[in-house]
Amino acid sequence: PLMLHRRAVLLLILVALGGTAFLWWQANAPNRAARRALERRGEGYSLAELTALAQTVPEPALWEVAGWRAWEQEQPSIAQTCLLRARSEGALSPQGYGLLGDLSAEAGNLEDAVSFWEQAVVQDAPQAGLWRRKLAQVAESRGDWETALEDYRALLQRAPTDPELICHLGMLLAVLRPAEAPAYLETAAAPASPCAALAADLQDALVRGNLQDDPVYTAVLVGRALGGRGEWHLAAEAFRRAVERNPDYAEAWAFWGQALEATGQDGSRALETALRLDPASLTAASLNALYWRARGQPEKALVYFYRAASREPQNPLWEIEIGATLAQMGNISDALAHYRKATTLSPDDPAPWRSLADFCLQYGLEIKETALPAARRSVILAPEEAASVETLGRVYLRLGDLDSARRFARRALSLDSGYAPAYLDLGLIAALRGDDAQARRMYQTVIALAPDSPAAAQARRLLQP
């Protein structure tokens, strides 16, 4: 009986221990699930399960996992809430800070975005370059060029052979530290470089400026090189520095006004200052004319263009601008006469001939009688110039000669593979031949190559259902 009693007691103890173990195992099920969720980075768990675990188990890192799952499911507000909770508990990774910055930027909270990206960069994760680049872009958009320069220097340290970074640093230095720019621009001007043409222009500007030993003149030349390649924000900074150093430099004020207008700002004060400083300046007159024409007041623009033409009667540019302004006023016949006059002033220059052809195409005038011979003349004078070749192709397109139009569009691309108008022509040709899929591809290429160009605007209209 004693033995049986002992066995019974032992059995009861074992049962009790087993029950306790089971209760302990059951109580710790959320902890085990949390560990599995962390090990798998949330894979196999729903967002609801992850947030429930994060609220139940003292594992702060679960909030970041839940944040990433919410982001994957395109629920940005929930993702942001989860990531902020992880941050408040000191459990947010550099990647989490980076995502939190992206979400803040998308929500329009740029100050918060910058703060989070800076935290991501400080922790020096493998993706730090991505966030540093975003910080550099924000600094540029704000006109904080010195900060942008520091960011791009740091980026280049991480990727010293990146051609785009070398290009960008060369551009910034040409404006901010001209003496340091040549080393980078020399690399950026290599034929395979993505900014070879701009780098070559900047090299030329710096050389010409150094010959004059005038930093203000150098800044203007650099700004014009940047503006000529569409880098208007940085060009505006170059011109701003020029007028800051020499407030009496009328042309610097005029170019600054042009750059401000090109970046969506008000350049009227700078343009007015240029004319006040030098009423006889052709640069100030022409840029003021362009300003008024863009404002829909061509009659004011015409005064300045006529003034410029009286000062330079042999310059075909003024005849072309007078023609464009008259056309805006609805005086098409007189406008055509000025375009014709431009070709007589400079018969061996392809630009006036191309402008005449473009004008006829724009207004549907004398396509066969005037536009075709003008475009042909332009190609004869500049057979290796993509713009002239494409213009001739566009004339053939208007005349319905699709084979010739396609041939010249492709020839233009053989001369300049990034010439967006030629891709637009190929898209129109494909559409006329019933190949809508090919047409769409061409329109999308136009937008990718030159998103802010008139060709891209037309491509977007054509892509609309």
PDB file of N, CA and C in Angstrom, residues 290-301 328:
ATOM      1  N   LEU A 290      11.111  88.374 -74.716  1.00  0.00           N
ATOM      2  CA  LEU A 290      10.663  86.996 -74.496  1.00  0.00           C
ATOM      3  C   LEU A 290       9.760  86.905 -73.270  1.00  0.00           C
ATOM      4  N   TYR A 291      10.067  87.679 -72.259  1.00  0.00           N
ATOM      5  CA  TYR A 291       9.247  87.700 -71.041  1.00  0.00           C
ATOM      6  C   TYR A 291       7.820  88.141 -71.366  1.00  0.00           C
ATOM      7  N   TRP A 292       7.685  89.251 -72.100  1.00  0.00           N
ATOM      8  CA  TRP A 292       6.347  89.758 -72.395  1.00  0.00           C
ATOM      9  C   TRP A 292       5.594  88.845 -73.352  1.00  0.00           C
ATOM     10  N   ARG A 293       6.333  88.228 -74.268  1.00  0.00           N
ATOM     11  CA  ARG A 293       5.661  87.308 -75.190  1.00  0.00           C
ATOM     12  C   ARG A 293       5.113  86.097 -74.436  1.00  0.00           C
ATOM     13  N   ALA A 294       5.893  85.596 -73.488  1.00  0.00           N
ATOM     14  CA  ALA A 294       5.433  84.467 -72.682  1.00  0.00           C
ATOM     15  C   ALA A 294       4.242  84.850 -71.810  1.00  0.00           C
ATOM     16  N   ARG A 295       4.133  86.141 -71.482  1.00  0.00           N
ATOM     17  CA  ARG A 295       3.009  86.623 -70.666  1.00  0.00           C
ATOM     18  C   ARG A 295       1.776  86.941 -71.506  1.00  0.00           C
ATOM     19  N   GLY A 296       1.833  86.633 -72.789  1.00  0.00           N
ATOM     20  CA  GLY A 296       0.685  86.895 -73.648  1.00  0.00           C
ATOM     21  C   GLY A 296       0.515  88.340 -74.026  1.00  0.00           C
ATOM     22  N   GLN A 297       1.612  89.107 -74.015  1.00  0.00           N
ATOM     23  CA  GLN A 297       1.563  90.515 -74.424  1.00  0.00           C
ATOM     24  C   GLN A 297       2.574  90.737 -75.549  1.00  0.00           C
ATOM     25  N   PRO A 298       2.305  90.149 -76.723  1.00  0.00           N
ATOM     26  CA  PRO A 298       3.277  90.222 -77.817  1.00  0.00           C
ATOM     27  C   PRO A 298       3.529  91.639 -78.314  1.00  0.00           C
ATOM     28  N   GLU A 299       2.548  92.548 -78.145  1.00  0.00           N
ATOM     29  CA  GLU A 299       2.755  93.920 -78.621  1.00  0.00           C
ATOM     30  C   GLU A 299       3.892  94.603 -77.850  1.00  0.00           C
ATOM     31  N   LYS A 300       4.036  94.286 -76.562  1.00  0.00           N
ATOM     32  CA  LYS A 300       5.163  94.825 -75.791  1.00  0.00           C
ATOM     33  C   LYS A 300       6.469  94.174 -76.233  1.00  0.00           C
ATOM     34  N   ALA A 301       6.408  92.875 -76.484  1.00  0.00           N
ATOM     35  CA  ALA A 301       7.608  92.165 -76.926  1.00  0.00           C
ATOM     36  C   ALA A 301       8.112  92.725 -78.248  1.00  0.00           C
ATOM     37  N   GLN A 328       1.971  85.328 -83.153  1.00  0.00           N
ATOM     38  CA  GLN A 328       1.212  85.258 -81.904  1.00  0.00           C
ATOM     39  C   GLN A 328       0.101  86.309 -81.883  1.00  0.00           C
TER      40      GLN A 328
END
